[in-house]
GROMACS .gro file of N, CA and C in nm:
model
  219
    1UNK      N    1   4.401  22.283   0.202
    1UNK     CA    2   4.264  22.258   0.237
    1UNK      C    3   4.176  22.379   0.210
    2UNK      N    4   4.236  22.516   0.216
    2UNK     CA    5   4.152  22.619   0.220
    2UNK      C    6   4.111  22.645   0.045
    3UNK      N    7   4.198  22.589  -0.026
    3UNK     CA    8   4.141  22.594  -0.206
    3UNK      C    9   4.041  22.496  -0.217
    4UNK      N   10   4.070  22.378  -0.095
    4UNK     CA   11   3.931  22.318  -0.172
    4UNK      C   12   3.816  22.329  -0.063
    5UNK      N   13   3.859  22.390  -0.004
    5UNK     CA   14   3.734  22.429   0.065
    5UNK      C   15   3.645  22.540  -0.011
    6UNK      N   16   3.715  22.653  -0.081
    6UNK     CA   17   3.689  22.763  -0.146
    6UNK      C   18   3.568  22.720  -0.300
    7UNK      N   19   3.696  22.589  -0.353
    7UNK     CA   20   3.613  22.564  -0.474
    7UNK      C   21   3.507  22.486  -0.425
    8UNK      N   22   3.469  22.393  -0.367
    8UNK     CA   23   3.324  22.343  -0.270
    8UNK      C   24   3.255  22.409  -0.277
    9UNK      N   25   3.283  22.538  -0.176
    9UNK     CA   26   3.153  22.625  -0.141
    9UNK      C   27   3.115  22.682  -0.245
   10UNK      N   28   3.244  22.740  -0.394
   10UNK     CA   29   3.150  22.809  -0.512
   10UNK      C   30   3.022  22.705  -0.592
   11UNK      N   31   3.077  22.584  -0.592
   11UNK     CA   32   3.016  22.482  -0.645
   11UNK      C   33   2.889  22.491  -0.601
   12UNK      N   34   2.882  22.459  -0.427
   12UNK     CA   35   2.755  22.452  -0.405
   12UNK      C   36   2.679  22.597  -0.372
   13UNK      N   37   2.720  22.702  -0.380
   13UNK     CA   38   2.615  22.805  -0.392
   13UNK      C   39   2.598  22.862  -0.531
   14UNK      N   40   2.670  22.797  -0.631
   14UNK     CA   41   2.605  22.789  -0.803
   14UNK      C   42   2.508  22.682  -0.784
   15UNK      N   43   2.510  22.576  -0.748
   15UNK     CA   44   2.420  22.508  -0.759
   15UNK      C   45   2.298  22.501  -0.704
   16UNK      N   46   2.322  22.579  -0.591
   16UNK     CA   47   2.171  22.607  -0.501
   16UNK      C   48   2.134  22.757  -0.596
   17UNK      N   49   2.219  22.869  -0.623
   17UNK     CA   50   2.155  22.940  -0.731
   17UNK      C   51   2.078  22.880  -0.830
   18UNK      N   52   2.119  22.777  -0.887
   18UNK     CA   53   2.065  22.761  -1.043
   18UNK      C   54   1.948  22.637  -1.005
   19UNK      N   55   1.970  22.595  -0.887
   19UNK     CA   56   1.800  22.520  -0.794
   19UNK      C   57   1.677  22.616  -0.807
   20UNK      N   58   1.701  22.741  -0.758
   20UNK     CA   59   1.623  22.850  -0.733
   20UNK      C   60   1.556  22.914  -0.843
   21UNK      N   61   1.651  22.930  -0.920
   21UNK     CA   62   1.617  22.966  -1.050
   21UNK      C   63   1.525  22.899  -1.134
   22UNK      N   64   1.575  22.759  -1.132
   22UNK     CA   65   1.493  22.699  -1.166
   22UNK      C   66   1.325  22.623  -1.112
   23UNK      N   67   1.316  22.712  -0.968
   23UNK     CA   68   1.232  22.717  -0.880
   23UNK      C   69   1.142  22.830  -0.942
   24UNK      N   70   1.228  22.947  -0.981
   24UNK     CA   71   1.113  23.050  -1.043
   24UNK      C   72   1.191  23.220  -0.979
   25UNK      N   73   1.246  23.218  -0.891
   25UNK     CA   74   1.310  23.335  -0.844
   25UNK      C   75   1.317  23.388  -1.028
   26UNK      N   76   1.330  23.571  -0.951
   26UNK     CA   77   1.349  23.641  -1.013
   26UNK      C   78   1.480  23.740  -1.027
   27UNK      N   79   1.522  23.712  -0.922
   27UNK     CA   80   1.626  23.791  -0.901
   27UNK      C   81   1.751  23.730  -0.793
   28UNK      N   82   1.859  23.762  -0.831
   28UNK     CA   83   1.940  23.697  -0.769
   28UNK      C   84   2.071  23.825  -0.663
   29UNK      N   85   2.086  23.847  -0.576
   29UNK     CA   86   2.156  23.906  -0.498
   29UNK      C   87   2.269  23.837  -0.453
   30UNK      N   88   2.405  23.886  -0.480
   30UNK     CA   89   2.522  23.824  -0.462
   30UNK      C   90   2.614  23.945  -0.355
   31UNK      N   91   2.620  23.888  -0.231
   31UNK     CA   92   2.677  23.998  -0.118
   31UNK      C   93   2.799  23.926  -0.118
   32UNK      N   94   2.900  24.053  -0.136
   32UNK     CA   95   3.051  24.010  -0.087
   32UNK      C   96   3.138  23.928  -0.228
   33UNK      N   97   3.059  23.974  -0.347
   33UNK     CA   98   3.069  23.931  -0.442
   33UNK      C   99   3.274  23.875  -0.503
   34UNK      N  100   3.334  24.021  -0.408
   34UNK     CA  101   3.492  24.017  -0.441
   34UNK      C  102   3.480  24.002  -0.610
   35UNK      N  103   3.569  23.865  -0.628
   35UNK     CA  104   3.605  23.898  -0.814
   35UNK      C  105   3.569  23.789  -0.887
   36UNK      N  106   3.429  23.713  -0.776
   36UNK     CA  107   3.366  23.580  -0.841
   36UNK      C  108   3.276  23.620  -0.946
   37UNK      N  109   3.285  23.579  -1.063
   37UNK     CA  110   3.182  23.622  -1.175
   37UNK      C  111   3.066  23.511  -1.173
   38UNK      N  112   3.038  23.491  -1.092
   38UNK     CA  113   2.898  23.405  -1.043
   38UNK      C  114   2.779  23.542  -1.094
   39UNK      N  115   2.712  23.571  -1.103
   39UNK     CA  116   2.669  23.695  -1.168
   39UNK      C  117   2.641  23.715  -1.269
   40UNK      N  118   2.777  23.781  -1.343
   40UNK     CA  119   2.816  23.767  -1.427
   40UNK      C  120   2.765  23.680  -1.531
   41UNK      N  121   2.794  23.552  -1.526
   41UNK     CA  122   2.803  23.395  -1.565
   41UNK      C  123   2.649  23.388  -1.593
   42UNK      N  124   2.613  23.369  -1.459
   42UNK     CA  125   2.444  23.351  -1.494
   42UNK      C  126   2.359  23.430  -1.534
   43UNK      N  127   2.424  23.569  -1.564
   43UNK     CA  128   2.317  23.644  -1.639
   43UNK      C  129   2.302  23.644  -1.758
   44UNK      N  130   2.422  23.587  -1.815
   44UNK     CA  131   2.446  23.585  -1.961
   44UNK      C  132   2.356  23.461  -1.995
   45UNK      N  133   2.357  23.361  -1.912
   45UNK     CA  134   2.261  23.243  -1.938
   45UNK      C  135   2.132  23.291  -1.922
   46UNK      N  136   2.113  23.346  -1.810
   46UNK     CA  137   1.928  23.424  -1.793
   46UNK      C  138   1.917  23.536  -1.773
   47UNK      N  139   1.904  23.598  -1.903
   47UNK     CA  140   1.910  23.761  -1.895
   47UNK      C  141   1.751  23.803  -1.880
   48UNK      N  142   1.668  23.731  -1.859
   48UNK     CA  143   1.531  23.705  -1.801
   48UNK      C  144   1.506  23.783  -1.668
   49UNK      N  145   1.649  23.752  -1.587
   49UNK     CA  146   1.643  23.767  -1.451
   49UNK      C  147   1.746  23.876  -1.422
   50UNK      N  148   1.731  23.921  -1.290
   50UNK     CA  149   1.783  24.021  -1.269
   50UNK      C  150   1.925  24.036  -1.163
   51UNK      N  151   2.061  24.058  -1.162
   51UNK     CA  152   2.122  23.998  -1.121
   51UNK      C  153   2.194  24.098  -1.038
   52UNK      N  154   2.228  24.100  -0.882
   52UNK     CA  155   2.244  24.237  -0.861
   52UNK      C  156   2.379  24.200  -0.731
   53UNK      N  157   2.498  24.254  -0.720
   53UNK     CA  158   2.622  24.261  -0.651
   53UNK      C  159   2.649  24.362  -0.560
   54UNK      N  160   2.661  24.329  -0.475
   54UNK     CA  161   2.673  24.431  -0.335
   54UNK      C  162   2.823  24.388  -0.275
   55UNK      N  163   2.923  24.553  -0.282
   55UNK     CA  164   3.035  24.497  -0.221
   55UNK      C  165   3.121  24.615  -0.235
   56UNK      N  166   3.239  24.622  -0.174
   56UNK     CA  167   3.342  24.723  -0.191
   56UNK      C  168   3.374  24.792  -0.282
   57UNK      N  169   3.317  24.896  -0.293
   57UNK     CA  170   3.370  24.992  -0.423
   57UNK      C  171   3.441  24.977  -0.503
   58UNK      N  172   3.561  24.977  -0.381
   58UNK     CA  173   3.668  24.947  -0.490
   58UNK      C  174   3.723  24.803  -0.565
   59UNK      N  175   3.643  24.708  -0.505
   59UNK     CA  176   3.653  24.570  -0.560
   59UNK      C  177   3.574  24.569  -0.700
   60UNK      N  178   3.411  24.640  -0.681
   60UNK     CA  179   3.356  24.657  -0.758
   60UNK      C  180   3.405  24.757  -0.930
   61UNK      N  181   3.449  24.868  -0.858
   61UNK     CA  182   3.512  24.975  -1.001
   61UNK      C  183   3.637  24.841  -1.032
   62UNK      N  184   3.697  24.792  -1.010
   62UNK     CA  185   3.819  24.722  -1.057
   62UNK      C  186   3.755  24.592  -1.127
   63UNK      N  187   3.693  24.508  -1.110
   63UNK     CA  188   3.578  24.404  -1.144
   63UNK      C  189   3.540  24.484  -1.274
   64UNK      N  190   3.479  24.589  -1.289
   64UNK     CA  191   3.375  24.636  -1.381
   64UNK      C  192   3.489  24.702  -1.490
   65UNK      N  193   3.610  24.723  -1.467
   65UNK     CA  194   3.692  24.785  -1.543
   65UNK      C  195   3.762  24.664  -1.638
   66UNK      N  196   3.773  24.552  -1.531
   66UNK     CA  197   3.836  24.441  -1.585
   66UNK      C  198   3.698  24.366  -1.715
   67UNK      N  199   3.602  24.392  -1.689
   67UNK     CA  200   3.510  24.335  -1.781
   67UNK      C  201   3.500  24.381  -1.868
   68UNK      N  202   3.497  24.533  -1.870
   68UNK     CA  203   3.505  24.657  -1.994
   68UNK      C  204   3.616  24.635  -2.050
   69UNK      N  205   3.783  24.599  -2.002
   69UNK     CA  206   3.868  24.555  -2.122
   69UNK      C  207   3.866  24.451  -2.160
   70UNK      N  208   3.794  24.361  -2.107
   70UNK     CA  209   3.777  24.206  -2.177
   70UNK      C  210   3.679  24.220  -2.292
   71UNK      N  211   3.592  24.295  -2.282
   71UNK     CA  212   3.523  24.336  -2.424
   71UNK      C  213   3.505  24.402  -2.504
   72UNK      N  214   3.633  24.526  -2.536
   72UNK     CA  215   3.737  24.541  -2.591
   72UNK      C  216   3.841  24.452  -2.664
   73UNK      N  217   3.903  24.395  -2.574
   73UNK     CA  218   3.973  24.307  -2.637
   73UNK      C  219   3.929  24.190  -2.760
   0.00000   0.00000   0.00000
């Protein structure tokens, strides 16, 4: 129950993101971000907007390291 509870809630706070967005927001703040590329994802779609992650250092340096060898690779 707790996976689909997990994938639910990403569903519906992408979808209330991309409501907003399409409301006119400018910027999007993602707290507690962990290793969801919600972010990520939508900035590459609206690099218009400004997309900003607040969260554990060290979740964050490991996240940002993992993206830097994916584009590399």
């Amino acid at each position: 129950h707790y996976a689909q509870h997990m994938a639910a809630r990403k569903i519906a706070i992408e979808k209330q993101t991309r409501a907003q967005i399409a409301d006119g927001i400018t910027q999007v703040l993602v707290i507690g971000a962990g290793f969801d590329a919600l972010a990520l994802r939508l900035a590459n779609m609206f690099p218009h907007l400004y997309f900003f992650e607040l969260d554990m250092g060290h979740t964050q340096s490991t996240k940002l390291g993992a993206y830097n060898n994916a584009l590399i690779s």
